[in-house]
XYZ file of N, CA and C in Angstrom:
501
model
N -22.067 48.552 -26.307
C -22.122 48.347 -27.732
C -21.623 49.562 -28.497
N -21.729 50.744 -27.914
C -21.348 51.974 -28.620
C -19.880 51.975 -29.016
N -18.944 51.583 -28.166
C -17.542 51.588 -28.602
C -17.302 50.648 -29.782
N -18.009 49.531 -29.817
C -17.841 48.595 -30.930
C -18.352 49.219 -32.226
N -19.472 49.924 -32.167
C -20.010 50.608 -33.357
C -19.021 51.644 -33.871
N -18.431 52.400 -32.963
C -17.449 53.403 -33.371
C -16.266 52.738 -34.058
N -15.857 51.600 -33.537
C -14.753 50.873 -34.143
C -15.119 50.441 -35.561
N -16.357 49.920 -35.730
C -16.793 49.482 -37.052
C -16.879 50.645 -38.039
N -17.279 51.796 -37.570
C -17.364 52.958 -38.457
C -15.983 53.374 -38.933
N -14.964 53.160 -38.130
C -13.617 53.588 -38.473
C -12.899 52.632 -39.414
N -13.282 51.398 -39.424
C -12.577 50.450 -40.277
C -13.112 50.514 -41.695
N -12.328 50.117 -42.625
C -12.735 50.187 -44.021
C -13.777 49.135 -44.348
N -14.387 49.273 -45.467
C -15.414 48.335 -45.920
C -14.810 46.951 -46.082
N -13.590 46.890 -46.557
C -12.923 45.608 -46.735
C -12.717 44.908 -45.392
N -12.343 45.677 -44.389
C -12.161 45.105 -43.056
C -13.482 44.631 -42.487
N -14.550 45.384 -42.785
C -15.874 44.960 -42.312
C -16.269 43.630 -42.941
N -15.955 43.452 -44.197
C -16.289 42.209 -44.879
C -15.483 41.038 -44.289
N -14.211 41.271 -44.016
C -13.383 40.230 -43.410
C -13.904 39.841 -42.026
N -14.284 40.856 -41.230
C -14.794 40.605 -39.883
C -16.106 39.830 -39.938
N -16.986 40.181 -40.850
C -18.262 39.472 -40.989
C -18.029 38.034 -41.436
N -17.092 37.835 -42.359
C -16.778 36.493 -42.831
C -16.187 35.649 -41.697
N -15.308 36.252 -40.866
C -14.700 35.537 -39.733
C -15.758 35.118 -38.720
N -16.704 36.037 -38.458
C -17.754 35.736 -37.485
C -18.667 34.620 -37.975
N -18.920 34.554 -39.272
C -19.823 33.550 -39.828
C -19.128 32.211 -40.068
N -17.815 32.200 -40.119
C -17.066 30.980 -40.412
C -17.179 29.995 -39.251
N -17.576 28.773 -39.562
C -17.734 27.743 -38.532
C -16.704 26.635 -38.645
N -15.756 26.749 -39.529
C -14.721 25.732 -39.663
C -13.853 25.711 -38.414
N -13.512 24.523 -37.956
C -12.665 24.388 -36.780
C -13.431 24.524 -35.472
N -14.752 24.638 -35.546
C -15.549 24.758 -34.326
C -15.528 23.499 -33.478
N -15.302 22.363 -34.094
C -15.266 21.100 -33.359
C -13.903 20.827 -32.729
N -12.893 21.597 -33.103
C -11.568 21.353 -32.533
C -11.585 21.552 -31.022
N -12.242 22.595 -30.570
C -12.308 22.851 -29.127
C -13.053 21.719 -28.433
N -14.166 21.289 -29.020
C -14.919 20.180 -28.431
C -14.091 18.898 -28.428
N -13.390 18.620 -29.530
C -12.573 17.422 -29.621
C -11.445 17.450 -28.586
N -10.840 18.585 -28.371
C -9.794 18.696 -27.357
C -10.360 18.465 -25.954
N -11.549 19.008 -25.704
C -12.200 18.798 -24.414
C -12.487 17.310 -24.191
N -12.998 16.630 -25.215
C -13.295 15.198 -25.108
C -12.009 14.405 -24.914
N -10.943 14.767 -25.632
C -9.666 14.066 -25.495
C -9.107 14.192 -24.083
N -9.124 15.384 -23.530
C -8.627 15.584 -22.167
C -9.501 14.813 -21.176
N -10.806 14.823 -21.378
C -11.702 14.066 -20.491
C -11.405 12.569 -20.555
N -11.154 12.054 -21.745
C -10.830 10.632 -21.888
C -9.507 10.302 -21.203
N -8.533 11.175 -21.307
C -7.259 10.951 -20.637
C -7.427 10.937 -19.125
N -8.238 11.844 -18.604
C -8.461 11.897 -17.155
C -9.184 10.633 -16.687
N -10.206 10.208 -17.412
C -10.948 9.003 -17.021
C -10.063 7.764 -17.124
N -9.281 7.644 -18.192
C -8.357 6.518 -18.321
C -7.303 6.545 -17.227
N -6.815 7.729 -16.900
C -5.833 7.871 -15.829
C -6.412 7.529 -14.473
N -7.692 7.878 -14.270
C -8.352 7.514 -13.014
C -8.379 5.995 -12.868
N -8.648 5.304 -13.958
C -8.675 3.836 -13.907
C -7.298 3.291 -13.518
N -6.245 3.878 -14.065
C -4.886 3.439 -13.727
C -4.616 3.665 -12.243
N -4.939 4.859 -11.745
C -4.694 5.166 -10.333
C -5.522 4.280 -9.412
N -6.780 4.019 -9.765
C -7.619 3.170 -8.922
C -7.140 1.715 -8.932
N -6.632 1.241 -10.058
C -6.099 -0.121 -10.098
C -4.809 -0.218 -9.282
N -3.985 0.801 -9.325
C -2.783 0.808 -8.491
C -3.166 0.793 -7.012
N -4.210 1.557 -6.658
C -4.665 1.581 -5.268
C -5.191 0.205 -4.848
N -5.958 -0.432 -5.709
C -6.520 -1.745 -5.368
C -5.410 -2.783 -5.241
N -4.425 -2.729 -6.115
C -3.288 -3.642 -6.016
C -2.556 -3.443 -4.688
N -2.355 -2.203 -4.311
C -1.690 -1.895 -3.042
C -2.517 -2.391 -1.863
N -3.843 -2.257 -1.932
C -4.724 -2.713 -0.855
C -4.657 -4.223 -0.705
N -4.608 -4.949 -1.826
C -4.544 -6.415 -1.778
C -3.227 -6.865 -1.143
N -2.127 -6.236 -1.508
C -0.832 -6.581 -0.917
C -0.845 -6.287 0.583
N -1.375 -5.124 0.959
C -1.460 -4.737 2.370
C -2.334 -5.716 3.153
N -3.458 -6.133 2.567
C -4.346 -7.090 3.229
C -3.655 -8.433 3.402
N -2.888 -8.850 2.411
C -2.157 -10.116 2.518
C -1.145 -10.106 3.650
N -0.420 -9.014 3.784
C 0.559 -8.909 4.877
C -0.158 -8.905 6.223
N -1.265 -8.165 6.317
C -2.017 -8.120 7.572
C -2.554 -9.506 7.939
N -3.103 -10.216 6.962
C -3.644 -11.553 7.231
C -2.553 -12.526 7.675
N -1.442 -12.536 6.950
C -0.355 -13.452 7.323
C 0.197 -13.139 8.706
N 0.314 -11.869 9.020
C 0.902 -11.506 10.315
C 0.012 -11.931 11.481
N -1.308 -11.708 11.369
C -2.176 -12.083 12.496
C -2.333 -13.595 12.604
N -2.323 -14.299 11.480
C -2.411 -15.764 11.559
C -1.178 -16.347 12.222
N -0.027 -15.811 11.899
C 1.203 -16.301 12.526
C 1.240 -15.968 14.012
N 0.831 -14.760 14.363
C 0.886 -14.334 15.766
C -0.157 -15.048 16.624
N -1.275 -15.471 16.034
C -2.344 -16.094 16.812
C -2.156 -17.595 16.996
N -1.157 -18.158 16.376
C -0.935 -19.597 16.504
C -0.634 -19.961 17.961
N -1.296 -20.989 18.436
C -1.070 -21.438 19.806
C 0.326 -22.032 19.985
N 0.940 -22.459 18.903
C 2.290 -23.012 18.973
C 3.354 -21.912 18.954
N 2.943 -20.696 18.669
C 3.879 -19.565 18.600
C 4.256 -19.122 20.011
N 5.544 -19.074 20.278
C 6.002 -18.700 21.615
C 6.460 -17.251 21.702
N 6.648 -16.592 20.553
C 7.107 -15.200 20.555
C 5.948 -14.252 20.816
N 6.285 -13.008 21.157
C 5.276 -11.983 21.418
C 4.500 -11.667 20.137
N 3.178 -11.665 20.208
C 2.332 -11.434 19.045
C 2.514 -10.058 18.429
N 2.650 -9.025 19.264
C 2.849 -7.669 18.737
C 4.155 -7.576 17.957
N 5.193 -8.212 18.492
C 6.493 -8.193 17.811
C 6.413 -8.923 16.469
N 5.653 -9.994 16.417
C 5.507 -10.743 15.167
C 4.810 -9.889 14.114
N 3.707 -9.233 14.499
C 2.966 -8.381 13.554
C 3.862 -7.245 13.061
N 4.532 -6.571 13.968
C 5.407 -5.462 13.574
C 6.529 -5.954 12.662
N 7.069 -7.140 12.935
C 8.140 -7.697 12.122
C 7.649 -8.037 10.716
N 6.452 -8.594 10.610
C 5.886 -8.896 9.284
C 5.770 -7.622 8.453
N 5.256 -6.562 9.054
C 5.093 -5.322 8.305
C 6.440 -4.696 7.948
N 7.396 -4.798 8.858
C 8.710 -4.211 8.589
C 9.424 -4.947 7.456
N 9.326 -6.273 7.428
C 10.054 -7.060 6.440
C 9.315 -7.222 5.121
N 8.044 -6.858 5.063
C 7.272 -7.025 3.831
C 7.611 -5.977 2.784
N 8.123 -4.833 3.218
C 8.417 -3.756 2.275
C 7.201 -2.942 1.881
N 6.098 -3.125 2.567
C 4.862 -2.412 2.239
C 4.914 -0.952 2.685
N 5.681 -0.653 3.707
C 5.786 0.707 4.264
C 4.428 1.265 4.665
N 3.631 0.439 5.290
C 2.311 0.860 5.750
C 2.409 1.431 7.150
N 1.384 2.184 7.516
C 1.294 2.752 8.851
C 0.283 1.947 9.649
N 0.712 1.412 10.785
C -0.236 0.743 11.669
C -1.026 1.831 12.383
N -2.340 1.803 12.260
C -3.178 2.858 12.816
C -3.205 2.838 14.336
N -2.940 1.691 14.905
C -2.872 1.562 16.363
C -1.996 0.361 16.672
N -1.590 0.255 17.889
C -0.770 -0.880 18.308
C -1.586 -2.164 18.103
N -0.990 -3.219 17.545
C -1.748 -4.457 17.336
C -2.333 -4.987 18.636
N -3.577 -5.418 18.581
C -4.248 -5.996 19.740
C -3.776 -7.437 19.899
N -3.344 -7.782 21.096
C -2.863 -9.138 21.353
C -3.396 -9.587 22.701
N -4.169 -10.665 22.696
C -4.711 -11.244 23.929
C -4.323 -12.712 23.981
N -3.637 -13.102 25.039
C -3.221 -14.492 25.224
C -3.826 -14.988 26.529
N -4.753 -15.945 26.427
C -5.428 -16.460 27.614
C -5.053 -17.915 27.900
N -3.911 -18.335 27.425
C -3.471 -19.700 27.682
C -3.975 -20.681 26.646
N -5.311 -20.911 26.626
C -5.855 -21.837 25.649
C -6.430 -21.127 24.423
N -6.252 -19.795 24.337
C -6.680 -19.055 23.146
C -5.820 -17.806 22.971
N -5.637 -17.441 21.716
C -4.922 -16.210 21.375
C -5.762 -15.441 20.375
N -5.803 -14.118 20.570
C -6.526 -13.240 19.647
C -5.589 -12.118 19.232
N -5.511 -11.872 17.923
C -4.659 -10.812 17.388
C -5.481 -10.017 16.380
N -5.372 -8.693 16.457
C -6.064 -7.810 15.510
C -5.124 -6.681 15.123
N -5.211 -6.272 13.855
C -4.356 -5.194 13.364
C -5.139 -4.347 12.357
N -4.840 -3.050 12.359
C -5.408 -2.104 11.374
C -4.243 -1.333 10.766
N -4.167 -1.327 9.440
C -3.062 -0.656 8.761
C -3.596 0.192 7.614
N -2.790 1.174 7.229
C -3.181 2.080 6.144
C -1.934 2.498 5.384
N -2.098 2.732 4.079
C -0.988 3.200 3.260
C -1.503 4.232 2.270
N -0.727 5.284 2.092
C -1.050 6.343 1.137
C -0.356 6.061 -0.190
N -1.045 6.360 -1.291
C -0.505 6.185 -2.635
C -0.535 7.524 -3.351
N 0.589 7.943 -3.874
C 0.629 9.161 -4.679
C 0.040 8.855 -6.050
N -0.854 9.704 -6.505
C -1.530 9.476 -7.780
C -0.727 10.060 -8.939
N -0.967 9.505 -10.127
C -0.368 10.036 -11.346
C -1.343 10.962 -12.074
N -2.530 10.439 -12.359
C -3.471 11.146 -13.199
C -4.543 11.909 -12.423
N -4.891 11.438 -11.238
C -5.925 12.123 -10.459
C -5.458 13.491 -9.979
N -4.164 13.761 -10.067
C -3.664 15.101 -9.732
C -4.274 16.155 -10.645
N -4.632 15.727 -11.860
C -5.213 16.668 -12.824
C -6.539 17.240 -12.333
N -7.210 16.504 -11.459
C -8.486 17.002 -10.932
C -8.389 17.299 -9.440
N -7.155 17.388 -8.923
C -6.952 17.847 -7.549
C -6.850 16.771 -6.486
N -6.766 15.498 -6.860
C -6.626 14.422 -5.876
C -5.175 13.950 -5.928
N -4.408 14.288 -4.894
C -2.979 13.984 -4.892
C -2.647 12.607 -4.334
N -3.464 12.093 -3.403
C -3.185 10.786 -2.801
C -4.467 9.975 -2.663
N -4.296 8.664 -2.663
C -5.381 7.730 -2.375
C -4.943 6.878 -1.195
N -5.877 6.498 -0.370
C -5.564 5.735 0.830
C -6.091 4.308 0.698
N -5.278 3.350 1.125
C -5.683 1.945 1.174
C -5.629 1.490 2.625
N -6.674 0.816 3.067
C -6.731 0.358 4.453
C -6.964 -1.147 4.493
N -6.464 -1.766 5.552
C -6.660 -3.205 5.742
C -6.824 -3.485 7.227
N -7.730 -4.385 7.537
C -7.901 -4.854 8.912
C -7.862 -6.382 8.889
N -7.323 -6.949 9.937
C -7.260 -8.409 10.026
C -7.404 -8.826 11.489
N -8.127 -9.905 11.700
C -8.335 -10.480 13.029
C -8.122 -11.980 12.935
N -7.528 -12.556 13.957
C -7.362 -14.007 14.004
C -7.500 -14.468 15.447
N -8.190 -15.574 15.601
C -8.350 -16.191 16.917
C -8.072 -17.681 16.756
N -7.218 -18.210 17.614
C -7.019 -19.650 17.667
C -7.251 -20.065 19.113
N -8.103 -21.055 19.283
C -8.447 -21.480 20.639
C -8.675 -22.984 20.663
N -8.491 -23.529 21.818
C -8.852 -24.922 22.044
C -9.937 -24.932 23.112
N -10.853 -25.864 22.967
C -11.915 -25.964 23.954
C -11.387 -26.506 25.267
N -12.232 -26.479 26.258
C -11.828 -27.035 27.551
C -11.638 -28.536 27.394
N -10.522 -29.009 27.855
C -10.165 -30.409 27.701
C -10.353 -31.121 29.044
N -11.064 -32.231 28.994
C -11.243 -33.037 30.203
C -10.440 -34.317 30.045
N -9.723 -34.656 31.081
C -8.914 -35.875 31.067
C -9.476 -36.819 32.132
N -9.711 -38.033 31.710
C -10.215 -39.053 32.642
C -9.156 -40.135 32.789
N -9.002 -40.615 34.012
C -8.070 -41.693 34.288
C -8.861 -42.853 34.876
N -8.754 -43.973 34.228
C -9.475 -45.170 34.681
C -8.436 -46.196 35.122
N -8.601 -46.673 36.305
C -7.685 -47.688 36.837
C -8.481 -48.967 37.082
N -7.984 -50.010 36.498
C -8.631 -51.318 36.652
C -7.912 -52.070 37.775
N -8.608 -52.303 38.868
C -8.006 -52.998 40.008
C -8.617 -54.388 40.217
N -9.197 -54.881 39.191
C -9.793 -56.217 39.325
C -8.689 -57.263 39.342
N -9.048 -58.470 39.670
C -8.094 -59.568 39.788
C -7.446 -59.894 38.454
N -8.160 -59.691 37.357
C -7.595 -60.033 36.052
C -6.406 -59.139 35.686
N -6.264 -58.025 36.325
C -5.180 -57.096 35.985
C -3.987 -57.269 36.915
N -4.099 -58.103 37.932
C -2.977 -58.311 38.833
C -1.936 -59.181 38.164
N -0.716 -58.921 38.496
C 0.355 -59.723 37.888
C 0.393 -61.101 38.548
N 0.728 -62.044 37.764
C 0.913 -63.384 38.278
C -0.256 -64.301 38.023
N -1.238 -63.901 37.377
C -2.310 -64.807 37.028
C -3.640 -64.412 37.612
N -4.568 -65.398 37.600
C -5.920 -65.097 38.040
C -6.178 -65.712 39.405
N -7.228 -65.328 40.068
C -7.599 -65.845 41.381
C -8.959 -66.434 41.395
């Protein structure tokens, strides 16, 4: 405090009055608060935009995953299930990363396909608070199976079934 007192002693009375008036003046005190609130509102609104973009991306990714496993699990499908899943993702334009090789099990009367995918989204507004990317993930499983089928053959060898009439 001593250096400040020395400074006050050196300044003129007029300067002291100006300094006291400046210290007591409260005009414009809300400007800083208003700017803080405005920036906070922009960040929160921007977070909503980034989260909606992420959710939209997740829905698209989930749709591609669902369609790919349903197509690959069809019992009428003769192509390799892994190739079908990879082809769906390649042609969809989603540019997602498959977290692991698609699971494909073909047991003759049943097929099972599973896939896990993920995609990164660069943020616009969340960068302001240090979040540069958001991740969207999707998993899909499909099983198509037929139950055990029993076939019965009945042959009628009675006289009524013989050609040429009855006996």
